[in-house]
Short mmCIF file of C-alpha atoms and ligand atoms in Angstrom, two decimals:
data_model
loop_
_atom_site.label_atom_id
_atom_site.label_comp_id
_atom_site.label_asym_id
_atom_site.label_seq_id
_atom_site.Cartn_x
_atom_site.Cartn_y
_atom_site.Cartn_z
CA UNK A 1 0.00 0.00 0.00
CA UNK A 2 1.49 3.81 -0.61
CA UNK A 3 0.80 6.55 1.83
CA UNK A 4 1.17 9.86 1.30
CA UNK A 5 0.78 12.22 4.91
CA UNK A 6 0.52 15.52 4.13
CA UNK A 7 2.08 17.78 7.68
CA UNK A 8 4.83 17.05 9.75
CA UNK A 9 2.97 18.22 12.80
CA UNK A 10 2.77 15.50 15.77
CA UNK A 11 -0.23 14.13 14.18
CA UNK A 12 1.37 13.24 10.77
CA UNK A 13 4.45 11.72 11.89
CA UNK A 14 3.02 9.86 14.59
CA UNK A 15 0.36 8.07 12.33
CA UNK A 16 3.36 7.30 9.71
CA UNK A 17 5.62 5.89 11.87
CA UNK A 18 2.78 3.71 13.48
CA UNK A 19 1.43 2.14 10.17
CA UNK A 20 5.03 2.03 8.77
CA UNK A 21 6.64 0.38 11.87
CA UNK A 22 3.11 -1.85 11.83
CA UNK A 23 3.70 -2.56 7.70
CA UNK A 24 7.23 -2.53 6.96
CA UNK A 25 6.15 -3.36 2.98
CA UNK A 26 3.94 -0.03 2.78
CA UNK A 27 5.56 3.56 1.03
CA UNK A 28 5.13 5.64 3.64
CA UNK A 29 5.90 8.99 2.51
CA UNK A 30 5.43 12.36 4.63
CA UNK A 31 5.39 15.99 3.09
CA UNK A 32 6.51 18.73 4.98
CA UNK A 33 5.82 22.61 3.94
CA UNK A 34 8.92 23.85 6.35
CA UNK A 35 12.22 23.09 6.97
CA UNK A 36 13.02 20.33 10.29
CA UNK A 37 12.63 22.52 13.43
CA UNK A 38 10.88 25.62 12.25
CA UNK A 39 7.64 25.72 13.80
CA UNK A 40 5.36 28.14 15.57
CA UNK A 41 5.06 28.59 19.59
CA UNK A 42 7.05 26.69 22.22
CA UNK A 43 5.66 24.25 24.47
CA UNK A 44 3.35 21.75 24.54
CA UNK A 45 1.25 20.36 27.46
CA UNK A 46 0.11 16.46 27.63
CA UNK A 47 -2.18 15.85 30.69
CA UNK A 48 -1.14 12.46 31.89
CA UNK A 49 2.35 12.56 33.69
CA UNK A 50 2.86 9.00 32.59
CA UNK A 51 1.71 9.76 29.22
CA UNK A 52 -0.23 6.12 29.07
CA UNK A 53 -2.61 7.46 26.04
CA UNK A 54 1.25 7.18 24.15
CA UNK A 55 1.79 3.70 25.05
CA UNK A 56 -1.56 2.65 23.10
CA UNK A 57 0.28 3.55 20.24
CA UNK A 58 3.57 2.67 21.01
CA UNK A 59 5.32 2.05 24.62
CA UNK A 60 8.82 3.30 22.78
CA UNK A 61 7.81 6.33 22.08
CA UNK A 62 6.09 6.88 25.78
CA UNK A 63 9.53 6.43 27.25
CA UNK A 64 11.28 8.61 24.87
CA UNK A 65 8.97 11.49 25.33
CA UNK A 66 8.31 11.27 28.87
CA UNK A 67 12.30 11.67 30.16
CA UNK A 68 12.11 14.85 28.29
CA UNK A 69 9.27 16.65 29.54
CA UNK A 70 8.55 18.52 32.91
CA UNK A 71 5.58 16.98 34.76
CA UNK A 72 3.38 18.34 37.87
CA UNK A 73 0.45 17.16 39.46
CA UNK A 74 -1.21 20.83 40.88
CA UNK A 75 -2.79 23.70 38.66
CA UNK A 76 -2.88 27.26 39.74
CA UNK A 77 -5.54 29.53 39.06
CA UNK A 78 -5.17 33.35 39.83
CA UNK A 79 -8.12 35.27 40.61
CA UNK A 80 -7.27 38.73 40.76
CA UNK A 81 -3.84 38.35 42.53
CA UNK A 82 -5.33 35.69 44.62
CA UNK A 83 -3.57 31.58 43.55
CA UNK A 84 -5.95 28.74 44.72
CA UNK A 85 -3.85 25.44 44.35
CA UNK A 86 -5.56 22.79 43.07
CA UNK A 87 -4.00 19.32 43.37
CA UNK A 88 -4.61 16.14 41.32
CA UNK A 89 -3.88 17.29 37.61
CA UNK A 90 -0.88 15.44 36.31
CA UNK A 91 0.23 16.83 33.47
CA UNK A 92 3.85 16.88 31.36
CA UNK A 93 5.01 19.66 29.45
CA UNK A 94 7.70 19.65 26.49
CA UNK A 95 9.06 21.85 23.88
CA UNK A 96 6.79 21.50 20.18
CA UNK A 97 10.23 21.55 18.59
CA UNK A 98 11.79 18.92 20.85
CA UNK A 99 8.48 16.52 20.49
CA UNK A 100 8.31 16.91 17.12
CA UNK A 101 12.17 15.67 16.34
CA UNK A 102 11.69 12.70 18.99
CA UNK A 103 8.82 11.73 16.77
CA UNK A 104 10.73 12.47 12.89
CA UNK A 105 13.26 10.25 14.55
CA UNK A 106 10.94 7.77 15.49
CA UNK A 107 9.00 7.82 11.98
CA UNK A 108 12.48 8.04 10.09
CA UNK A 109 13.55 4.93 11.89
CA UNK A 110 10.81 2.86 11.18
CA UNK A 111 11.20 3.58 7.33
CA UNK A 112 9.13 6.60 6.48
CA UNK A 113 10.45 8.51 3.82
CA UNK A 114 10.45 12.29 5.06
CA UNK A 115 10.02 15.30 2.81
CA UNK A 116 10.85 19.60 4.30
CA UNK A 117 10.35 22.15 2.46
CA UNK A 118 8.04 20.60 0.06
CA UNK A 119 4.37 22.09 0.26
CA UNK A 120 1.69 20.22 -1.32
CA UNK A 121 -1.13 21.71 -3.58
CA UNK A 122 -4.46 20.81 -2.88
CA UNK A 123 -4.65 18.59 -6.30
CA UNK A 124 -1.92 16.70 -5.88
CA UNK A 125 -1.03 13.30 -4.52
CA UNK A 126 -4.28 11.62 -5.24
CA UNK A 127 -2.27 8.97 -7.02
CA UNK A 128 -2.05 7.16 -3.82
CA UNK A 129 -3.79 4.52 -2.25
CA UNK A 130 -4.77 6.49 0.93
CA UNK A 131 -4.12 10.14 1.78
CA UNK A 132 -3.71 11.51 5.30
CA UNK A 133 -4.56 15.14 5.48
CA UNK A 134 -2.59 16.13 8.84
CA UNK A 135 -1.79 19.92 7.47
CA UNK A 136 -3.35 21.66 10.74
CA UNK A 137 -5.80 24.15 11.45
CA UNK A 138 -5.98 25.75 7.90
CA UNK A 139 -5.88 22.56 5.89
CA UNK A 140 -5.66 23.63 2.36
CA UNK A 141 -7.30 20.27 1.92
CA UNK A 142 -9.64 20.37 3.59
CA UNK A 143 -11.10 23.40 1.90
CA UNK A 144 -10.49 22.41 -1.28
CA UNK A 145 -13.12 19.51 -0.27
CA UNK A 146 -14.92 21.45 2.23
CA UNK A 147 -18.41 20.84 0.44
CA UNK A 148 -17.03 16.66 0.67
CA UNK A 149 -16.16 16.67 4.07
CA UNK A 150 -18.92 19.23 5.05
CA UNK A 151 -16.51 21.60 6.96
CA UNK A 152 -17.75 24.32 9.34
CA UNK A 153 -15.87 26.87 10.70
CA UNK A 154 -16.65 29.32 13.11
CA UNK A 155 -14.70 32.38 14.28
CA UNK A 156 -14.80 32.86 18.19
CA UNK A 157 -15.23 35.66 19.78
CA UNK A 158 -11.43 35.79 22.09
CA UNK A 159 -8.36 37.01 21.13
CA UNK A 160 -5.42 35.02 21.52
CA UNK A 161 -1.68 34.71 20.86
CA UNK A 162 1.32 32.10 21.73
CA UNK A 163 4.33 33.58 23.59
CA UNK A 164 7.30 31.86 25.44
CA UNK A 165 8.84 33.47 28.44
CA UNK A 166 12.17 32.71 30.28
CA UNK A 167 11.26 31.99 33.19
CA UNK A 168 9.59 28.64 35.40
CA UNK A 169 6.66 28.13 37.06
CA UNK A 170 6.42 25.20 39.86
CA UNK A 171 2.51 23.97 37.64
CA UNK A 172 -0.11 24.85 35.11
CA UNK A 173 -1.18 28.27 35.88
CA UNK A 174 -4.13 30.63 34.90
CA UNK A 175 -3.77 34.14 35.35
CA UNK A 176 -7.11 36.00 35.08
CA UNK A 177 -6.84 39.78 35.19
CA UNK A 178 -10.00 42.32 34.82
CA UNK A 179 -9.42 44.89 32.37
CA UNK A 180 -11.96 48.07 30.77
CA UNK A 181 -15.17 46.06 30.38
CA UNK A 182 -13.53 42.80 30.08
CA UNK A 183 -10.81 40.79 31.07
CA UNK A 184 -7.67 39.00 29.67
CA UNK A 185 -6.21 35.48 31.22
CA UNK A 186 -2.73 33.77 30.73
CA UNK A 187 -2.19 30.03 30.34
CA UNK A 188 1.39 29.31 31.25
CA UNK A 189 3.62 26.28 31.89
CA UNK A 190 7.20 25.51 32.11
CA UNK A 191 8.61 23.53 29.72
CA UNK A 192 12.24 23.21 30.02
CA UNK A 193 13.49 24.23 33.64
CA UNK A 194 13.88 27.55 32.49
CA UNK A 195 11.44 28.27 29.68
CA UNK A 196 7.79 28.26 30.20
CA UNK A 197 4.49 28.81 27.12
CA UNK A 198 2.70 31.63 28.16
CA UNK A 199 -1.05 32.11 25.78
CA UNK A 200 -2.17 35.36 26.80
CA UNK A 201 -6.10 35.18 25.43
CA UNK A 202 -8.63 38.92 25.74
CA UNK A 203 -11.96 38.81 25.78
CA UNK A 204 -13.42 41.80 23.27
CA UNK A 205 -14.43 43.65 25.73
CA UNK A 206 -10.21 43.76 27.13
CA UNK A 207 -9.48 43.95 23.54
CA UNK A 208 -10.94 47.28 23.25
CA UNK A 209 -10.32 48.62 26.45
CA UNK A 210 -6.29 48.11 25.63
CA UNK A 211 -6.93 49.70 22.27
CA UNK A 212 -5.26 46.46 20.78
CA UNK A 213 -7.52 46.49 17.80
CA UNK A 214 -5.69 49.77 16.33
CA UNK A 215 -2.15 48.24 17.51
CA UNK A 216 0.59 46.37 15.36
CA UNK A 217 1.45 42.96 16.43
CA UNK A 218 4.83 44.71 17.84
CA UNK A 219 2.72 47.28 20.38
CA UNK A 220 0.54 44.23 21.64
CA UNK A 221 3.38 42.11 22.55
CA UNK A 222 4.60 45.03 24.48
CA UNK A 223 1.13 45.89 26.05
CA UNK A 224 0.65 42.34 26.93
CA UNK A 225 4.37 42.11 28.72
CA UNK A 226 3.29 45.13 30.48
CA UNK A 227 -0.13 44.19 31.45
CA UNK A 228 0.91 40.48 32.89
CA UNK A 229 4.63 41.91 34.39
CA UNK A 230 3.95 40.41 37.79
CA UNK A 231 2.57 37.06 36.12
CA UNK A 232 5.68 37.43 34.04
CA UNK A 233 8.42 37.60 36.80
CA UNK A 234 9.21 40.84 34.98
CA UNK A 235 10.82 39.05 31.93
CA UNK A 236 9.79 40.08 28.13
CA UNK A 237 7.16 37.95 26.47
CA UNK A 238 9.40 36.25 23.28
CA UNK A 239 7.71 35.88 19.91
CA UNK A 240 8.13 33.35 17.93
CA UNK A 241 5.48 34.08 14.97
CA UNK A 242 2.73 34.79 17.92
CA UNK A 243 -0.02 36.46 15.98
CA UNK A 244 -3.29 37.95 17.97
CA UNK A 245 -5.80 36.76 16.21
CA UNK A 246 -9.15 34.84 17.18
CA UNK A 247 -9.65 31.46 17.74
CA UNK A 248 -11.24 29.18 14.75
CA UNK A 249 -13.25 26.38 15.93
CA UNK A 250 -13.11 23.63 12.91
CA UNK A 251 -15.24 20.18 12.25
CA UNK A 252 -16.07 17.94 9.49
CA UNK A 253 -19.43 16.95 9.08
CA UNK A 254 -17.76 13.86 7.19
CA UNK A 255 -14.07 12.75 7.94
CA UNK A 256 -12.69 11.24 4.44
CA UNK A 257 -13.92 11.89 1.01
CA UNK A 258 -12.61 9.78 -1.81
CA UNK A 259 -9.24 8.19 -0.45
CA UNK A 260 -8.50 11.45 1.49
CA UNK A 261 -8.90 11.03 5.20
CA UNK A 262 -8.15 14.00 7.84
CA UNK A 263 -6.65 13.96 11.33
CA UNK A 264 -5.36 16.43 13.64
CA UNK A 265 -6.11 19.75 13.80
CA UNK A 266 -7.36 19.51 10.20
CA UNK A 267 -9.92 17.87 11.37
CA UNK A 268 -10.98 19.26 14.45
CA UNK A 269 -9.42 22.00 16.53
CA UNK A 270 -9.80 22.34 19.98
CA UNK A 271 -9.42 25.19 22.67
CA UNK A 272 -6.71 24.75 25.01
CA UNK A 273 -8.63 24.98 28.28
CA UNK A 274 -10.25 21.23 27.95
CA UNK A 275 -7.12 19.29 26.75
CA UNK A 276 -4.71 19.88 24.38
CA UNK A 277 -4.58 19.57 20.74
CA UNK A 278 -1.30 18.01 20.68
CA UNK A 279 -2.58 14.81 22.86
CA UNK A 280 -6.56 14.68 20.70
CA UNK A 281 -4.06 15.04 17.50
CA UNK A 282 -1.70 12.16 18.22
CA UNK A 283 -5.01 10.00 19.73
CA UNK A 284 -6.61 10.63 15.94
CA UNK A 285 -3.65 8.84 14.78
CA UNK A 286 -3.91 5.71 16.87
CA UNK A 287 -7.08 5.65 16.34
CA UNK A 288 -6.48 5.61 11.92
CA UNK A 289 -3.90 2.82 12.53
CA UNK A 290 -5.80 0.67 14.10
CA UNK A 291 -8.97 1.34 11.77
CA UNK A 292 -6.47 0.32 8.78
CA UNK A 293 -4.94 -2.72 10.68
CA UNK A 294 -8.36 -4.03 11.57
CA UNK A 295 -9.88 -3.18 7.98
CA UNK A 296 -6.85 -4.30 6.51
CA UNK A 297 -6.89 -3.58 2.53
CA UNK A 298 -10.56 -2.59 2.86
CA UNK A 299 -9.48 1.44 2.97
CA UNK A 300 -13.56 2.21 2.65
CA UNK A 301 -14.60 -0.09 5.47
CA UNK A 302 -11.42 0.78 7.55
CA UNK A 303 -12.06 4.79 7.32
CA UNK A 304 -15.35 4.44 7.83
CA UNK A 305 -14.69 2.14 10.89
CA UNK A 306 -11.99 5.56 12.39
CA UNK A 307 -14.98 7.86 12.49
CA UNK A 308 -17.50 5.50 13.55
CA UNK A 309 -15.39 4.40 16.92
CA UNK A 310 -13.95 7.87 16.98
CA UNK A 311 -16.39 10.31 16.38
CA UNK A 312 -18.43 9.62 19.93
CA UNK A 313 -15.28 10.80 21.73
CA UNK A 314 -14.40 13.50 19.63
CA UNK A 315 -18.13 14.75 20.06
CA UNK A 316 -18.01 14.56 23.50
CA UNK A 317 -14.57 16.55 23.64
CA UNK A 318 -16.27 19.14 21.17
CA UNK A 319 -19.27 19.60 23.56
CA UNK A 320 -16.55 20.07 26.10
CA UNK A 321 -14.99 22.51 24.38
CA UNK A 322 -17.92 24.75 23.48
CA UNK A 323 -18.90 24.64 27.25
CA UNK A 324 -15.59 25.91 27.75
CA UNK A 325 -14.85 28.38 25.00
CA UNK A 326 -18.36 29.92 26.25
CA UNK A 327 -16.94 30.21 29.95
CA UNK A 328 -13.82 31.98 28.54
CA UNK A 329 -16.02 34.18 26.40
CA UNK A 330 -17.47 35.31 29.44
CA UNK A 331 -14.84 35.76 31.89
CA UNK A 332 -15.20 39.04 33.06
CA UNK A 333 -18.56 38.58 34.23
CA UNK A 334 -17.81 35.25 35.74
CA UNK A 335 -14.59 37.30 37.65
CA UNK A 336 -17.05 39.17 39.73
CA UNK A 337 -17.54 36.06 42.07
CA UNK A 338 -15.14 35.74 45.22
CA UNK A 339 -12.16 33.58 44.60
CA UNK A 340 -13.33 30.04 45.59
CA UNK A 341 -16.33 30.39 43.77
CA UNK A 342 -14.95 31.42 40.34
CA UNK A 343 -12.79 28.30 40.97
CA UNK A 344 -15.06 26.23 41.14
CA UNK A 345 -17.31 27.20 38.39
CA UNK A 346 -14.28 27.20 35.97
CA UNK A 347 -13.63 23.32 37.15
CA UNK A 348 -17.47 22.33 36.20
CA UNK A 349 -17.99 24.45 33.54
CA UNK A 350 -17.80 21.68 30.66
CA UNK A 351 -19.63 19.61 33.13
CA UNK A 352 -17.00 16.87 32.75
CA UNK A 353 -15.69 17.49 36.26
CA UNK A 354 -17.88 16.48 38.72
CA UNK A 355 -18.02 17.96 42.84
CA UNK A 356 -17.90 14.36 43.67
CA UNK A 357 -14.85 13.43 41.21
CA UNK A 358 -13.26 16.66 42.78
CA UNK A 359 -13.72 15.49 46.44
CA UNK A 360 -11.76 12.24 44.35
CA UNK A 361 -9.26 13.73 42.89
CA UNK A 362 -8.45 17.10 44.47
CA UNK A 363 -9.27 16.42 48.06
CA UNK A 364 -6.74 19.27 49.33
CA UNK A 365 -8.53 21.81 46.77
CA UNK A 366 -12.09 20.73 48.41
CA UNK A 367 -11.10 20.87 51.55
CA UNK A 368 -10.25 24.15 51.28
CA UNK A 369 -12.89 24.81 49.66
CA UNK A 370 -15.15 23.50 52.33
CA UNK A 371 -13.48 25.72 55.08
CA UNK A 372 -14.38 28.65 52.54
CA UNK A 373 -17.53 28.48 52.34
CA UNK A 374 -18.13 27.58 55.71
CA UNK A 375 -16.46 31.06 56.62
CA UNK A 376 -17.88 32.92 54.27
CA UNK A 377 -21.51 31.84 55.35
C1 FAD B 401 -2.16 29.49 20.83
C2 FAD B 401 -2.12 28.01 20.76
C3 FAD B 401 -1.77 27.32 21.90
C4 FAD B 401 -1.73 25.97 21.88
N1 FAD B 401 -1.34 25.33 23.01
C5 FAD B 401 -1.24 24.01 23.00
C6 FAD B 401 -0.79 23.31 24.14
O1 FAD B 401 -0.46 23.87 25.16
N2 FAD B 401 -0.72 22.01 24.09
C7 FAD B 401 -1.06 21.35 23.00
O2 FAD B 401 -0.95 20.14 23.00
N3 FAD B 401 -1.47 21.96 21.88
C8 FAD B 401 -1.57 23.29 21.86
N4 FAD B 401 -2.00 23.92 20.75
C9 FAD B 401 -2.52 23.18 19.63
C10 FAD B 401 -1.51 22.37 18.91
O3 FAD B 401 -0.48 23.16 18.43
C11 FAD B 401 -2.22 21.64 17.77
O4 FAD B 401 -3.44 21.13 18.24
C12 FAD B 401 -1.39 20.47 17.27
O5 FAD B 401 -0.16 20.94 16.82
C13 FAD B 401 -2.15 19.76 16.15
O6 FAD B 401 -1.30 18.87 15.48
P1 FAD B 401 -1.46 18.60 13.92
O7 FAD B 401 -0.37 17.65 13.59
O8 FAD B 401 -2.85 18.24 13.62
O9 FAD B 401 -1.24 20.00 13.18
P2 FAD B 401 0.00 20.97 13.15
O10 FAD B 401 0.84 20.81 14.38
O11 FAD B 401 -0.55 22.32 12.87
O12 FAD B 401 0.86 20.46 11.91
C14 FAD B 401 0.46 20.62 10.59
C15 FAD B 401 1.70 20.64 9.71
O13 FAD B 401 1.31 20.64 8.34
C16 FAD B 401 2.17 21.49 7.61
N5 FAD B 401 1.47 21.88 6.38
C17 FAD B 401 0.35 22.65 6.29
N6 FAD B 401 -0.03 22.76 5.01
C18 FAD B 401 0.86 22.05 4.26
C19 FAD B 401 0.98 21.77 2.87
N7 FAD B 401 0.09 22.21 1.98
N8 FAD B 401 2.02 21.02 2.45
C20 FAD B 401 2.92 20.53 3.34
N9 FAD B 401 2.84 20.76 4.68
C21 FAD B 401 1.82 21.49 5.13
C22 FAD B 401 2.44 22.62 8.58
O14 FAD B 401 3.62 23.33 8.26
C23 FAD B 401 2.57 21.87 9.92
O15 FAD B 401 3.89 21.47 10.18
C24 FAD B 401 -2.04 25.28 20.71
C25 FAD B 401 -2.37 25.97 19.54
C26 FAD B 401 -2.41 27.32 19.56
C27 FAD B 401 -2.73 28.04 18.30
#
């Protein structure tokens, strides 16, 4: 069989090296816009701290990734100046560029031919028996089939933009800061000892207020170091192509269309606050493999077999992540509560988390809780 991937992006090379290392006879080829080791933002977070969701793919490249990362079990939410610890959330965070050459290695060493700086047009490539569209958010795929796959995309209303900053922080924090009519928030993690991912997202109502509509990308970065110094430890916000710009929410009414199927980002993107893309990315990926190795040379019955065992989860995750993106949307309103209680309505506001899976999970964060409340009535 002769696969082409389209995207070098953690979804792309982890499905080729997993149906190459699975089918040593198969051309598994992968096609790569950019050179090895230029790619946007800095680090990526994994909930899991012993990354088991890897193993299902394959145990080697759980133990090559994990060693690498930085792992911690609270998550810190700041609520104007005020940090409420909450423990049970393990989670592992590593560089995008270092993940992404542990997995070219591991896709290069199971056979998989590996093409940079080649970008693929839309029309080409369909000489081969299956396609993988793994080209990321925009997909030029995609939209060149978007009637096909039945692709809707919706513009959010938040602001958002990828920095890294040198400096650590001891777990997962979110920094939410009123500001005008609305308020901004920070998502930042270390990733390296040293080096942490700070998202800095605005609600419109922030937006305005900070007159970051009529800035240059330049005078927000500035504005935003400024705004979050504290948050910051002082230290400049570092661009790496971090663009403000809104967040797209992307699905596929259908997932393949001829012998095109899409994964990743292409086919679904996600907001950060219920999981990351990187992790939903690299499951779509196990999930294809073993579709293909359990429909074997049947490619119709195998792809339609990927989105009929994976579309349940991935609609549950979506659900998820509208609950969320609609919490985010209205964070300055939601900021007016006293600290415990905007806590806890960020932690059941997908309705995923549960009070009695918190008193599981996070019984030093409820107990606290508990003492709160009591005070406070
Ligand atoms: C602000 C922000 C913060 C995020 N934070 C996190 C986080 O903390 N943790 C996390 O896990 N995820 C995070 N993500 C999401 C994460 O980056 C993506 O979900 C993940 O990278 C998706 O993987 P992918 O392989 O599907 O796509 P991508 O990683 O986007 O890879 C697609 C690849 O395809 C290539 N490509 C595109 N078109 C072509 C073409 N025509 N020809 C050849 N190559 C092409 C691109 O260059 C790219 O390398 C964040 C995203 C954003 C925007």
């Amino acid at each position: 069989m002769k696969i082409d991937v389209l995207g070098a992006g953690p979804a792309g090379l982890f499905f080729a090296a997993l149906i190459k290392r699975a089918n040593p006879n198969y051309v598994v080829r992968v096609f790569e816009q950019n050179a090895p080791d230029v790619t946007f933002g800095f680090g990526v977070v994994l909930s899991g701290r012993a990354l088991s969701f890897l193993s299902e793919g394959d145990p080697d490249i759980a133990s090559r990734i994990a060693p690498v990362g930085e792992t911690w079990t609270d998550q810190h939410i700041v609520h104007r100046g005020e940090t409420i610890v909450i423990d049970g959330a393990g989670f592992t965070g590593l560089g995008r560029v270092t993940m992404l050459s542990i997995l070219r290695d591991f896709a290069a060493s199971a056979g998989v031919d590996i093409h940079f700086n080649h970008r693929v047009a839309p029309d080409a490539h369909e000489d081969c028996d299956l396609l993988v569209a793994a080209d990321g958010a925009n997909s030029a795929f995609r939209d060149a089939h978007a009637a096909s796959f039945g692709t809707r995309v919706v513009d959010l209303l938040n602001y958002f933009a990828w920095y890294g900053v040198e400096t650590s922080y001891p777990s997962h924090t979110l920094t939410f800061q009123p500001h005008g009519a609305g308020a901004f928030c920070a998502h930042h993690y270390r990733y390296r000892p040293n080096m942490s991912t700070f998202v800095a997202e605005a609600d419109p109502g922030a937006w305005n207020a900070a007159g970051m509509h009529a800035m240059d990308n330049e005078e927000r970065r500035l504005f935003t170091q400024a705004f979050f110094a504290e948050a910051l430890h002082g230290k400049p916000l570092i661009s790496n192509r971090s663009f403000w710009r809104r967040w797209r929410l992307v699905t596929n009414d259908r997932w393949s269309h001829k012998n095109i199927v899409l994964i990743g980002d292409a086919l679904r993107t996600a907001h950060p606050s219920i999981g990351s893309g990187t992790r939903l990315a690299m499951e779509d990926s196990i999930a294809l493999w073993r579709a293909l190795r359990e429909g074997g040379r049947d490619l119709a019955s195998a792809l339609a077999r990927f989105e009929a065992e994976r579309k349940p989860i991935r609609e549950r995750l979506n659900n998820a992540a509208v609950a969320s993106i609609a919490w985010y949307e209205d964070m300055a309103a939601r900021m007016a509560m006293p600290s415990y209680d905007f806590v806890m309505d960020y932690l059941l506001r997908t309705g995923v988390m549960t009070p009695a899976r918190l008193e599981r999970d996070s019984p030093d964060f409820m107990r606290r809780y508990h003492a709160w409340k009591a005070g406070s009535a």
